[in-house]
PDB file of C-alpha atoms in Angstrom:
ATOM      1  CA  MET A   1      -0.611  -0.012  -0.562  1.00 75.00           C
ATOM      2  CA  PHE A   2       2.375   2.912   0.815  1.00 78.00           C
ATOM      3  CA  GLY A   3       5.308   1.612  -1.715  1.00 74.00           C
ATOM      4  CA  GLN A   4       8.955   0.712  -1.309  1.00 71.00           C
ATOM      5  CA  ASN A   5      10.889   3.541   1.361  1.00 73.00           C
ATOM      6  CA  ASP A   6       6.491   5.082   1.421  1.00 77.00           C
ATOM      7  CA  ARG A   7       7.064   6.364  -2.196  1.00 74.00           C
ATOM      8  CA  ASN A   8       3.715   6.448  -2.555  1.00 75.00           C
ATOM      9  CA  LEU A   9       2.646   8.420   0.755  1.00 79.00           C
ATOM     10  CA  LEU A  10       4.705  10.633  -1.211  1.00 76.00           C
ATOM     11  CA  THR A  11       3.409  11.248  -4.990  1.00 72.00           C
ATOM     12  CA  LEU A  12       0.221  11.842  -2.784  1.00 76.00           C
ATOM     13  CA  GLN A  13       1.560  14.553  -0.744  1.00 76.00           C
ATOM     14  CA  GLU A  14       2.839  15.992  -3.355  1.00 71.00           C
ATOM     15  CA  ARG A  15      -0.058  15.345  -5.836  1.00 69.00           C
ATOM     16  CA  CYS A  16      -3.228  16.465  -3.351  1.00 75.00           C
ATOM     17  CA  GLY A  17      -0.437  19.616  -1.451  1.00 77.00           C
ATOM     18  CA  ILE A  18      -1.077  17.580   2.384  1.00 83.00           C
ATOM     19  CA  SER A  19       1.144  17.083   4.630  1.00 85.00           C
ATOM     20  CA  LEU A  20       0.831  12.875   5.620  1.00 85.00           C
ATOM     21  CA  VAL A  21       2.632  11.401   8.226  1.00 86.00           C
ATOM     22  CA  ALA A  22       1.742   7.257   8.914  1.00 84.00           C
ATOM     23  CA  ARG A  23       1.736   5.593  12.992  1.00 84.00           C
ATOM     24  CA  GLY A  24       1.001   2.312  12.545  1.00 80.00           C
ATOM     25  CA  ASP A  25      -1.932   1.044  10.703  1.00 80.00           C
ATOM     26  CA  GLN A  26      -2.963   5.099  11.710  1.00 86.00           C
ATOM     27  CA  LEU A  27      -2.150   7.874   9.161  1.00 88.00           C
ATOM     28  CA  MET A  28      -2.522  11.559   9.630  1.00 90.00           C
ATOM     29  CA  LEU A  29      -3.776  14.053   7.465  1.00 90.00           C
ATOM     30  CA  ASP A  30      -2.875  17.720   7.289  1.00 89.00           C
ATOM     31  CA  GLY A  31      -4.221  20.358   5.213  1.00 86.00           C
ATOM     32  CA  ASN A  32      -6.911  22.286   3.746  1.00 85.00           C
ATOM     33  CA  PRO A  33     -10.313  20.305   4.031  1.00 86.00           C
ATOM     34  CA  GLU A  34     -10.753  19.804  -0.433  1.00 82.00           C
ATOM     35  CA  SER A  35      -7.667  18.195  -0.222  1.00 80.00           C
ATOM     36  CA  VAL A  36      -7.754  16.239   2.668  1.00 85.00           C
ATOM     37  CA  GLN A  37     -10.962  14.989   1.193  1.00 84.00           C
ATOM     38  CA  ILE A  38      -9.644  14.341  -2.140  1.00 81.00           C
ATOM     39  CA  ALA A  39      -6.365  12.191   0.386  1.00 82.00           C
ATOM     40  CA  VAL A  40      -9.338  10.327   1.580  1.00 86.00           C
ATOM     41  CA  ASP A  41     -11.003   9.268  -1.337  1.00 82.00           C
ATOM     42  CA  LEU A  42      -8.170   7.878  -2.981  1.00 80.00           C
ATOM     43  CA  LEU A  43      -6.161   6.406   0.209  1.00 83.00           C
ATOM     44  CA  SER A  44     -10.188   3.936   0.243  1.00 83.00           C
ATOM     45  CA  THR A  45     -10.324   3.164  -3.738  1.00 77.00           C
ATOM     46  CA  ALA A  46      -6.679   1.867  -2.911  1.00 78.00           C
ATOM     47  CA  ILE A  47      -7.131   0.569  -0.149  1.00 82.00           C
ATOM     48  CA  GLU A  48     -11.059  -1.656  -1.848  1.00 79.00           C
ATOM     49  CA  SER A  49      -8.688  -2.410  -4.106  1.00 73.00           C
ATOM     50  CA  LEU A  50      -6.515  -4.249  -2.577  1.00 76.00           C
ATOM     51  CA  LYS A  51      -9.133  -6.027   0.074  1.00 79.00           C
ATOM     52  CA  ARG A  52     -10.875  -7.332  -3.580  1.00 74.00           C
ATOM     53  CA  ASN A  53      -7.102  -7.878  -5.253  1.00 70.00           C
ATOM     54  CA  PRO A  54      -4.658  -8.687  -2.974  1.00 67.00           C
ATOM     55  CA  ASP A  55      -2.503  -9.877  -5.948  1.00 64.00           C
ATOM     56  CA  ILE A  56      -2.050  -5.696  -6.706  1.00 62.00           C
ATOM     57  CA  ASP A  57       1.379  -4.523  -6.112  1.00 64.00           C
ATOM     58  CA  GLN A  58       3.094  -1.419  -6.481  1.00 63.00           C
ATOM     59  CA  ALA A  59       2.643  -0.450  -9.311  1.00 65.00           C
ATOM     60  CA  ASP A  60      -1.149  -0.772  -9.572  1.00 66.00           C
ATOM     61  CA  VAL A  61      -1.515   0.879  -5.977  1.00 66.00           C
ATOM     62  CA  ALA A  62       1.828   4.340  -7.537  1.00 63.00           C
ATOM     63  CA  LEU A  63      -1.244   3.990 -11.304  1.00 64.00           C
ATOM     64  CA  LEU A  64      -3.714   3.972  -8.775  1.00 64.00           C
ATOM     65  CA  LEU A  65      -3.197   7.074  -7.137  1.00 62.00           C
ATOM     66  CA  LYS A  66      -1.932   9.499  -9.435  1.00 58.00           C
ATOM     67  CA  GLN A  67      -4.860   9.266 -11.290  1.00 54.00           C
ATOM     68  CA  ASP A  68      -5.035  12.317 -12.968  1.00 39.00           C
ATOM     69  CA  LEU A  69      -7.584  13.988  -9.989  1.00 44.00           C
ATOM     70  CA  ALA A  70      -9.790  16.950 -12.075  1.00 39.00           C
ATOM     71  CA  ALA A  71     -11.238  14.191 -14.151  1.00 42.00           C
ATOM     72  CA  HIS A  72     -12.116  11.484 -12.097  1.00 42.00           C
ATOM     73  CA  ASP A  73     -15.342  11.232 -10.379  1.00 39.00           C
ATOM     74  CA  GLU A  74     -16.097  11.706  -6.589  1.00 39.00           C
ATOM     75  CA  ARG A  75     -14.604   7.314  -5.795  1.00 40.00           C
ATOM     76  CA  PRO A  76     -10.807   7.530  -8.327  1.00 41.00           C
ATOM     77  CA  GLY A  77     -10.310   4.438 -10.182  1.00 42.00           C
ATOM     78  CA  MET A  78     -13.495   2.752  -8.051  1.00 39.00           C
ATOM     79  CA  GLU A  79     -14.027   1.778 -11.265  1.00 43.00           C
ATOM     80  CA  ILE A  80     -10.733   1.154 -13.088  1.00 44.00           C
ATOM     81  CA  GLN A  81     -10.642  -1.950 -10.630  1.00 43.00           C
ATOM     82  CA  GLU A  82     -13.547  -3.233 -11.243  1.00 50.00           C
ATOM     83  CA  ARG A  83     -13.227  -3.989 -15.149  1.00 66.00           C
ATOM     84  CA  VAL A  84     -10.739  -6.907 -15.805  1.00 77.00           C
ATOM     85  CA  VAL A  85      -9.963  -9.003 -18.711  1.00 85.00           C
ATOM     86  CA  HIS A  86      -9.420 -12.652 -17.461  1.00 84.00           C
ATOM     87  CA  THR A  87      -6.979 -14.819 -20.179  1.00 90.00           C
ATOM     88  CA  TYR A  88      -5.446 -17.705 -19.330  1.00 90.00           C
ATOM     89  CA  ARG A  89      -2.556 -16.610 -17.697  1.00 87.00           C
ATOM     90  CA  THR A  90      -3.396 -14.051 -16.072  1.00 84.00           C
ATOM     91  CA  ALA A  91      -5.828 -10.997 -15.172  1.00 83.00           C
ATOM     92  CA  VAL A  92      -5.233  -8.310 -16.708  1.00 86.00           C
ATOM     93  CA  ARG A  93      -7.208  -4.776 -15.045  1.00 82.00           C
ATOM     94  CA  ALA A  94      -7.102  -1.125 -16.374  1.00 85.00           C
ATOM     95  CA  LYS A  95      -4.735   0.563 -15.299  1.00 81.00           C
ATOM     96  CA  SER A  96      -6.259   4.480 -16.732  1.00 81.00           C
ATOM     97  CA  HIS A  97      -9.102   5.659 -17.123  1.00 83.00           C
ATOM     98  CA  GLY A  98      -8.540   5.610 -20.683  1.00 88.00           C
ATOM     99  CA  GLN A  99      -7.919   2.555 -20.296  1.00 90.00           C
ATOM    100  CA  LEU A 100     -11.036   1.386 -19.022  1.00 88.00           C
ATOM    101  CA  ALA A 101     -12.622   3.520 -22.338  1.00 90.00           C
ATOM    102  CA  TYR A 102     -11.114   1.477 -24.765  1.00 94.00           C
ATOM    103  CA  LEU A 103     -12.223  -2.379 -23.021  1.00 92.00           C
ATOM    104  CA  GLN A 104     -15.517  -0.676 -22.768  1.00 89.00           C
ATOM    105  CA  ALA A 105     -15.262  -0.455 -26.319  1.00 92.00           C
ATOM    106  CA  VAL A 106     -14.183  -2.988 -27.462  1.00 93.00           C
ATOM    107  CA  SER A 107     -17.161  -5.429 -25.245  1.00 89.00           C
ATOM    108  CA  ARG A 108     -19.675  -3.019 -27.180  1.00 87.00           C
ATOM    109  CA  GLN A 109     -18.603  -2.176 -30.983  1.00 91.00           C
ATOM    110  CA  ASP A 110     -17.109  -4.743 -32.474  1.00 92.00           C
ATOM    111  CA  ILE A 111     -15.297  -2.751 -34.536  1.00 95.00           C
ATOM    112  CA  VAL A 112     -12.709  -0.291 -32.525  1.00 96.00           C
ATOM    113  CA  PHE A 113      -9.762   1.827 -33.593  1.00 96.00           C
ATOM    114  CA  CYS A 114      -6.700   2.702 -30.757  1.00 96.00           C
ATOM    115  CA  ILE A 115      -5.173   5.638 -31.135  1.00 95.00           C
ATOM    116  CA  GLY A 116      -2.423   6.729 -28.419  1.00 92.00           C
ATOM    117  CA  PRO A 117       1.442   6.634 -27.934  1.00 89.00           C
ATOM    118  CA  ALA A 118       4.130   4.205 -26.587  1.00 85.00           C
ATOM    119  CA  GLY A 119       3.517   2.438 -23.039  1.00 85.00           C
ATOM    120  CA  THR A 120      -0.866   2.862 -22.809  1.00 90.00           C
ATOM    121  CA  GLY A 121      -1.524  -1.426 -23.392  1.00 90.00           C
ATOM    122  CA  LYS A 122      -2.918  -0.741 -26.902  1.00 93.00           C
ATOM    123  CA  THR A 123      -1.586  -4.008 -27.959  1.00 92.00           C
ATOM    124  CA  TYR A 124      -1.549  -5.840 -24.757  1.00 93.00           C
ATOM    125  CA  LEU A 125      -4.596  -4.847 -23.721  1.00 94.00           C
ATOM    126  CA  ALA A 126      -6.347  -5.761 -27.685  1.00 94.00           C
ATOM    127  CA  VAL A 127      -5.011  -9.134 -26.659  1.00 94.00           C
ATOM    128  CA  ALA A 128      -5.773  -9.857 -23.233  1.00 94.00           C
ATOM    129  CA  SER A 129      -9.487  -8.822 -25.123  1.00 94.00           C
ATOM    130  CA  ALA A 130      -8.462 -11.404 -27.489  1.00 94.00           C
ATOM    131  CA  VAL A 131      -8.048 -14.345 -25.633  1.00 94.00           C
ATOM    132  CA  SER A 132     -11.294 -13.417 -23.044  1.00 92.00           C
ATOM    133  CA  ALA A 133     -13.262 -13.548 -25.588  1.00 92.00           C
ATOM    134  CA  LEU A 134     -11.734 -17.488 -26.824  1.00 93.00           C
ATOM    135  CA  LYS A 135     -11.152 -18.184 -23.332  1.00 91.00           C
ATOM    136  CA  ARG A 136     -15.887 -17.793 -23.307  1.00 88.00           C
ATOM    137  CA  LYS A 137     -16.364 -19.206 -26.165  1.00 90.00           C
ATOM    138  CA  GLU A 138     -17.622 -16.151 -28.147  1.00 89.00           C
ATOM    139  CA  VAL A 139     -15.098 -16.109 -30.876  1.00 93.00           C
ATOM    140  CA  SER A 140     -13.468 -18.807 -32.739  1.00 94.00           C
ATOM    141  CA  ARG A 141     -10.339 -17.937 -33.224  1.00 94.00           C
ATOM    142  CA  ILE A 142      -7.682 -15.283 -32.829  1.00 95.00           C
ATOM    143  CA  VAL A 143      -6.133 -13.831 -35.926  1.00 94.00           C
ATOM    144  CA  LEU A 144      -3.087 -10.985 -34.897  1.00 91.00           C
ATOM    145  CA  ALA A 145      -1.157  -8.996 -37.894  1.00 90.00           C
ATOM    146  CA  ARG A 146       0.674  -6.542 -38.389  1.00 86.00           C
ATOM    147  CA  PRO A 147       2.500  -4.289 -41.847  1.00 86.00           C
ATOM    148  CA  ALA A 148       5.321  -5.933 -42.092  1.00 71.00           C
ATOM    149  CA  VAL A 149       7.629  -2.688 -42.328  1.00 61.00           C
ATOM    150  CA  GLU A 150      11.389  -1.585 -41.164  1.00 48.00           C
ATOM    151  CA  ALA A 151      11.249   0.615 -37.847  1.00 44.00           C
ATOM    152  CA  GLY A 152      14.339   3.380 -39.945  1.00 43.00           C
ATOM    153  CA  GLU A 153      16.626   0.771 -40.754  1.00 44.00           C
ATOM    154  CA  GLN A 154      16.923  -1.634 -43.941  1.00 45.00           C
ATOM    155  CA  LEU A 155      17.543  -4.857 -42.409  1.00 42.00           C
ATOM    156  CA  GLY A 156      18.484  -6.934 -45.875  1.00 48.00           C
ATOM    157  CA  PHE A 157      18.021 -10.408 -46.987  1.00 46.00           C
ATOM    158  CA  LEU A 158      16.983 -12.628 -44.047  1.00 46.00           C
ATOM    159  CA  PRO A 159      17.758 -16.653 -43.582  1.00 52.00           C
ATOM    160  CA  GLY A 160      15.431 -19.138 -43.389  1.00 54.00           C
ATOM    161  CA  ALA A 161      12.327 -20.328 -44.638  1.00 49.00           C
ATOM    162  CA  LEU A 162       8.677 -17.307 -45.094  1.00 48.00           C
ATOM    163  CA  GLU A 163       7.839 -18.243 -40.881  1.00 52.00           C
ATOM    164  CA  ASP A 164      11.822 -17.274 -40.466  1.00 52.00           C
ATOM    165  CA  LYS A 165      11.638 -13.747 -42.216  1.00 52.00           C
ATOM    166  CA  VAL A 166       8.350 -12.334 -41.140  1.00 55.00           C
ATOM    167  CA  ASP A 167       8.697 -13.560 -37.460  1.00 62.00           C
ATOM    168  CA  PRO A 168      11.205  -9.899 -36.373  1.00 65.00           C
ATOM    169  CA  TYR A 169       8.277  -8.120 -37.335  1.00 64.00           C
ATOM    170  CA  LEU A 170       5.636 -10.309 -35.041  1.00 72.00           C
ATOM    171  CA  ARG A 171       7.294 -10.762 -32.471  1.00 76.00           C
ATOM    172  CA  PRO A 172       5.430  -7.501 -29.825  1.00 77.00           C
ATOM    173  CA  LEU A 173       2.669  -9.931 -30.664  1.00 82.00           C
ATOM    174  CA  TYR A 174       3.317 -12.961 -29.611  1.00 83.00           C
ATOM    175  CA  ASP A 175       5.158 -11.726 -26.862  1.00 86.00           C
ATOM    176  CA  ALA A 176       1.655 -10.163 -25.573  1.00 86.00           C
ATOM    177  CA  LEU A 177       0.549 -13.652 -26.271  1.00 89.00           C
ATOM    178  CA  GLN A 178       3.146 -16.026 -24.509  1.00 88.00           C
ATOM    179  CA  GLU A 179       1.561 -13.785 -21.339  1.00 89.00           C
ATOM    180  CA  MET A 180      -1.550 -14.500 -21.882  1.00 92.00           C
ATOM    181  CA  LEU A 181      -1.153 -18.705 -22.806  1.00 91.00           C
ATOM    182  CA  GLU A 182       0.640 -21.346 -21.467  1.00 91.00           C
ATOM    183  CA  PRO A 183       2.698 -22.574 -23.690  1.00 89.00           C
ATOM    184  CA  GLU A 184       1.694 -26.196 -24.488  1.00 92.00           C
ATOM    185  CA  ARG A 185      -2.365 -24.415 -25.120  1.00 93.00           C
ATOM    186  CA  MET A 186       0.070 -21.879 -27.173  1.00 91.00           C
ATOM    187  CA  LEU A 187       1.458 -24.404 -29.275  1.00 91.00           C
ATOM    188  CA  ARG A 188      -1.321 -26.261 -29.829  1.00 94.00           C
ATOM    189  CA  LEU A 189      -4.081 -23.590 -30.729  1.00 93.00           C
ATOM    190  CA  GLN A 190      -1.620 -21.950 -33.150  1.00 88.00           C
ATOM    191  CA  SER A 191      -0.908 -25.583 -34.470  1.00 91.00           C
ATOM    192  CA  MET A 192      -5.219 -26.258 -34.869  1.00 93.00           C
ATOM    193  CA  LYS A 193      -4.792 -22.703 -36.133  1.00 91.00           C
ATOM    194  CA  VAL A 194      -7.276 -21.656 -33.323  1.00 94.00           C
ATOM    195  CA  VAL A 195      -4.042 -19.429 -32.863  1.00 92.00           C
ATOM    196  CA  GLU A 196      -2.610 -16.971 -35.916  1.00 90.00           C
ATOM    197  CA  VAL A 197      -0.319 -14.692 -36.366  1.00 85.00           C
ATOM    198  CA  ALA A 198       0.680 -12.961 -40.209  1.00 82.00           C
ATOM    199  CA  PRO A 199       2.051  -9.949 -41.899  1.00 84.00           C
ATOM    200  CA  LEU A 200      -0.802  -8.103 -42.931  1.00 88.00           C
ATOM    201  CA  ALA A 201      -0.447  -9.045 -46.413  1.00 83.00           C
ATOM    202  CA  PHE A 202      -1.662 -12.507 -45.860  1.00 84.00           C
ATOM    203  CA  MET A 203      -5.055 -10.499 -44.538  1.00 87.00           C
ATOM    204  CA  ARG A 204      -5.492 -10.199 -48.604  1.00 86.00           C
ATOM    205  CA  GLY A 205      -8.440 -12.326 -50.306  1.00 87.00           C
ATOM    206  CA  ARG A 206      -9.803 -13.512 -47.091  1.00 89.00           C
ATOM    207  CA  THR A 207     -13.069 -13.205 -44.882  1.00 90.00           C
ATOM    208  CA  LEU A 208     -12.651 -14.502 -41.452  1.00 92.00           C
ATOM    209  CA  ASN A 209     -15.888 -15.175 -40.131  1.00 93.00           C
ATOM    210  CA  GLU A 210     -16.647 -15.959 -35.612  1.00 93.00           C
ATOM    211  CA  SER A 211     -12.844 -14.029 -35.404  1.00 95.00           C
ATOM    212  CA  PHE A 212     -11.603 -11.458 -33.545  1.00 96.00           C
ATOM    213  CA  VAL A 213      -8.975  -9.956 -35.327  1.00 95.00           C
ATOM    214  CA  ILE A 214      -6.777  -7.827 -34.012  1.00 94.00           C
ATOM    215  CA  LEU A 215      -4.328  -5.290 -36.602  1.00 94.00           C
ATOM    216  CA  ASP A 216      -1.107  -3.616 -34.893  1.00 92.00           C
ATOM    217  CA  GLU A 217       1.298  -1.203 -35.658  1.00 91.00           C
ATOM    218  CA  ALA A 218      -1.761   0.495 -38.114  1.00 93.00           C
ATOM    219  CA  GLN A 219       0.116   3.651 -38.506  1.00 93.00           C
ATOM    220  CA  ASN A 220       1.844   2.104 -40.999  1.00 91.00           C
ATOM    221  CA  THR A 221      -0.693   0.147 -43.320  1.00 92.00           C
ATOM    222  CA  THR A 222      -1.520   2.185 -46.240  1.00 92.00           C
ATOM    223  CA  PRO A 223      -5.552   3.686 -46.665  1.00 94.00           C
ATOM    224  CA  ALA A 224      -5.597   0.598 -49.349  1.00 93.00           C
ATOM    225  CA  GLN A 225      -4.529  -1.852 -47.164  1.00 93.00           C
ATOM    226  CA  MET A 226      -6.138  -0.786 -44.763  1.00 94.00           C
ATOM    227  CA  LYS A 227      -9.561  -0.779 -46.638  1.00 94.00           C
ATOM    228  CA  MET A 228      -8.630  -3.996 -47.374  1.00 94.00           C
ATOM    229  CA  PHE A 229      -8.023  -5.387 -43.905  1.00 94.00           C
ATOM    230  CA  LEU A 230     -11.587  -3.982 -43.167  1.00 94.00           C
ATOM    231  CA  THR A 231     -13.221  -5.890 -45.166  1.00 93.00           C
ATOM    232  CA  ARG A 232     -12.128  -9.099 -43.896  1.00 92.00           C
ATOM    233  CA  LEU A 233     -14.732  -9.095 -41.512  1.00 92.00           C
ATOM    234  CA  GLY A 234     -16.840 -11.371 -41.635  1.00 91.00           C
ATOM    235  CA  ALA A 235     -20.558 -12.718 -39.180  1.00 90.00           C
ATOM    236  CA  GLY A 236     -19.876 -13.100 -35.566  1.00 90.00           C
ATOM    237  CA  SER A 237     -16.281 -10.763 -35.639  1.00 93.00           C
ATOM    238  CA  GLN A 238     -14.927  -8.734 -33.829  1.00 94.00           C
ATOM    239  CA  ALA A 239     -11.402  -6.237 -35.323  1.00 96.00           C
ATOM    240  CA  VAL A 240      -9.010  -3.718 -32.563  1.00 96.00           C
ATOM    241  CA  ILE A 241      -7.046  -1.834 -34.972  1.00 96.00           C
ATOM    242  CA  THR A 242      -4.166  -0.183 -33.260  1.00 95.00           C
ATOM    243  CA  GLY A 243      -0.652   2.610 -33.794  1.00 94.00           C
ATOM    244  CA  ASP A 244       0.815   5.647 -33.082  1.00 93.00           C
ATOM    245  CA  ILE A 245       0.330   8.549 -35.008  1.00 91.00           C
ATOM    246  CA  THR A 246       3.818   9.584 -34.098  1.00 88.00           C
ATOM    247  CA  GLN A 247       6.353   6.711 -35.287  1.00 87.00           C
ATOM    248  CA  ILE A 248       5.142   5.820 -38.864  1.00 88.00           C
ATOM    249  CA  ASP A 249       7.311   4.226 -40.117  1.00 84.00           C
ATOM    250  CA  LEU A 250       6.056   4.451 -43.916  1.00 87.00           C
ATOM    251  CA  PRO A 251       8.371   6.474 -47.101  1.00 85.00           C
ATOM    252  CA  LYS A 252       7.965  10.374 -47.115  1.00 86.00           C
ATOM    253  CA  GLY A 253       4.957  11.035 -48.660  1.00 87.00           C
ATOM    254  CA  GLN A 254       3.195   8.035 -48.442  1.00 89.00           C
ATOM    255  CA  PRO A 255      -0.001   9.007 -46.478  1.00 93.00           C
ATOM    256  CA  SER A 256      -1.289   6.898 -43.512  1.00 94.00           C
ATOM    257  CA  GLY A 257      -4.195   4.662 -43.034  1.00 94.00           C
ATOM    258  CA  LEU A 258      -4.640   4.900 -39.715  1.00 95.00           C
ATOM    259  CA  ILE A 259      -5.064   9.232 -39.947  1.00 93.00           C
ATOM    260  CA  GLU A 260      -7.347   8.949 -43.283  1.00 94.00           C
ATOM    261  CA  VAL A 261      -9.522   6.675 -41.477  1.00 94.00           C
ATOM    262  CA  ARG A 262     -10.588   8.806 -38.955  1.00 90.00           C
ATOM    263  CA  ASN A 263     -12.174  11.247 -41.193  1.00 89.00           C
ATOM    264  CA  ILE A 264     -13.623   8.128 -43.711  1.00 93.00           C
ATOM    265  CA  LEU A 265     -14.822   6.413 -40.893  1.00 93.00           C
ATOM    266  CA  ARG A 266     -16.087   9.431 -38.127  1.00 84.00           C
ATOM    267  CA  GLU A 267     -19.907   8.644 -39.411  1.00 85.00           C
ATOM    268  CA  VAL A 268     -20.215   5.367 -39.625  1.00 89.00           C
ATOM    269  CA  ASP A 269     -21.778   3.580 -36.617  1.00 87.00           C
ATOM    270  CA  GLY A 270     -21.242   0.713 -34.275  1.00 85.00           C
ATOM    271  CA  LEU A 271     -17.206   1.722 -34.200  1.00 92.00           C
ATOM    272  CA  ASP A 272     -15.690   3.910 -31.872  1.00 93.00           C
ATOM    273  CA  PHE A 273     -12.384   5.644 -32.393  1.00 95.00           C
ATOM    274  CA  ILE A 274     -10.521   5.991 -29.036  1.00 95.00           C
ATOM    275  CA  HIS A 275      -7.198   8.806 -27.663  1.00 94.00           C
ATOM    276  CA  LEU A 276      -5.010   7.492 -25.749  1.00 93.00           C
ATOM    277  CA  SER A 277      -2.153  10.064 -24.479  1.00 87.00           C
ATOM    278  CA  GLU A 278       0.993  10.044 -21.905  1.00 81.00           C
ATOM    279  CA  ARG A 279      -1.455   9.611 -19.383  1.00 81.00           C
ATOM    280  CA  ASP A 280      -1.920   6.108 -20.536  1.00 84.00           C
ATOM    281  CA  VAL A 281       1.080   4.701 -20.202  1.00 80.00           C
ATOM    282  CA  VAL A 282       1.640   2.285 -18.061  1.00 73.00           C
ATOM    283  CA  ARG A 283       5.397   1.201 -17.781  1.00 65.00           C
ATOM    284  CA  ASN A 284       8.535   2.757 -16.503  1.00 63.00           C
ATOM    285  CA  PRO A 285       7.570   6.010 -15.401  1.00 65.00           C
ATOM    286  CA  LEU A 286      10.268   7.710 -17.490  1.00 74.00           C
ATOM    287  CA  VAL A 287       8.519   6.869 -20.229  1.00 70.00           C
ATOM    288  CA  GLN A 288       5.878   9.072 -19.786  1.00 68.00           C
ATOM    289  CA  ARG A 289       8.092  11.652 -19.105  1.00 77.00           C
ATOM    290  CA  ILE A 290       9.853  10.296 -22.931  1.00 81.00           C
ATOM    291  CA  VAL A 291       6.330  10.630 -24.708  1.00 72.00           C
ATOM    292  CA  GLN A 292       5.929  14.218 -23.386  1.00 76.00           C
ATOM    293  CA  ALA A 293       9.293  15.707 -24.073  1.00 84.00           C
ATOM    294  CA  TYR A 294       9.350  14.166 -27.647  1.00 81.00           C
ATOM    295  CA  GLU A 295       5.264  15.913 -27.961  1.00 76.00           C
ATOM    296  CA  ARG A 296       6.902  18.948 -26.832  1.00 80.00           C
ATOM    297  CA  HIS A 297       9.814  18.888 -29.608  1.00 81.00           C
ATOM    298  CA  ASP A 298       7.455  18.467 -32.175  1.00 75.00           C
ATOM    299  CA  GLY A 299       5.159  20.222 -31.588  1.00 67.00           C
ATOM    300  CA  THR A 300       2.555  17.861 -32.733  1.00 51.00           C
ATOM    301  CA  GLY A 301       2.007  15.621 -29.492  1.00 47.00           C
ATOM    302  CA  VAL A 302      -0.382  13.121 -29.216  1.00 43.00           C
ATOM    303  CA  GLU A 303      -2.854  16.484 -27.271  1.00 43.00           C
ATOM    304  CA  GLN A 304      -2.230  18.412 -30.018  1.00 43.00           C
ATOM    305  CA  GLU A 305      -4.240  15.795 -32.381  1.00 45.00           C
ATOM    306  CA  GLN A 306      -6.804  15.214 -29.812  1.00 43.00           C
ATOM    307  CA  ALA A 307      -8.303  18.737 -29.875  1.00 42.00           C
ATOM    308  CA  SER A 308      -9.456  18.268 -33.603  1.00 43.00           C
ATOM    309  CA  THR A 309     -10.391  14.909 -33.140  1.00 46.00           C
ATOM    310  CA  PRO A 310     -13.910  13.619 -30.822  1.00 47.00           C
ATOM    311  CA  PRO A 311     -13.377  12.494 -26.765  1.00 45.00           C
ATOM    312  CA  SER A 312     -12.065   9.792 -25.842  1.00 47.00           C
ATOM    313  CA  THR A 313     -15.389   8.776 -25.400  1.00 46.00           C
ATOM    314  CA  ASP A 314     -17.124   9.543 -27.855  1.00 48.00           C
ATOM    315  CA  ARG A 315     -19.016   6.907 -29.912  1.00 45.00           C
ATOM    316  CA  ALA A 316     -19.323   7.989 -33.942  1.00 44.00           C
ATOM    317  CA  THR A 317     -22.557   8.619 -35.351  1.00 37.00           C
TER     318      THR A 317
END
């Protein structure tokens, strides 16, 4: 609860502008009544979360206490901890309000676009939702796709069979899957083609029925590729498209299909656009500061993108 060397309590003090002293099993708070009440609400939420989920670690508590107070209700974080996605190996929880909106959109819409910087859990939460849907038998297979675009490097000739050549591009998807599935189950599901990881180019000409389809790194798709992918969905299928429009690796002058699709599909019912920001970064806290620094340097960060797009929880109508 307190964190290593009472780090979580120190964070709470700085964030709420209060004085906080721990003596035994008691906490004494001193400050103006409004700030003290906010701190009490945050502490109460964290305590209730720990009671319901004893496996919550220090990082989860720290994230809970660092939520943007201005955007929260009277019990910030309580709603977040109740949104849990159960996979075969672990239970995945939303750790920010942006992630909560993301999971809620995935649960109610057939197509969800999630746009945000690195470290916000775009791919991880999508894969967790897919595995959870497979576990509940809502879909009969999972298809994970990614464009085979090199991130500013030329890898040259890659030896081996076709699978060996495309494996480096798809490794992030395998990493997420390995956290959700036991090794034996993952091998069995892959051999049965229940779980398939493939380059985006392999999607052409296919119709995917009763499938949970994920397109990762969608900022590196061309408009034609994006259209091709979206028209693969068959009966009983669901799609999640993720990407970071600040890290496009397409050739200079080539438009991104993820940027273009926001304008094309904005008026289409039955899908959502979710925009995550640096406040939703759940990796090392330093990653959040790095994202903010790059946004300040570029002047075209996620916050500016949000100003010209619908709010993160808006539904396309």
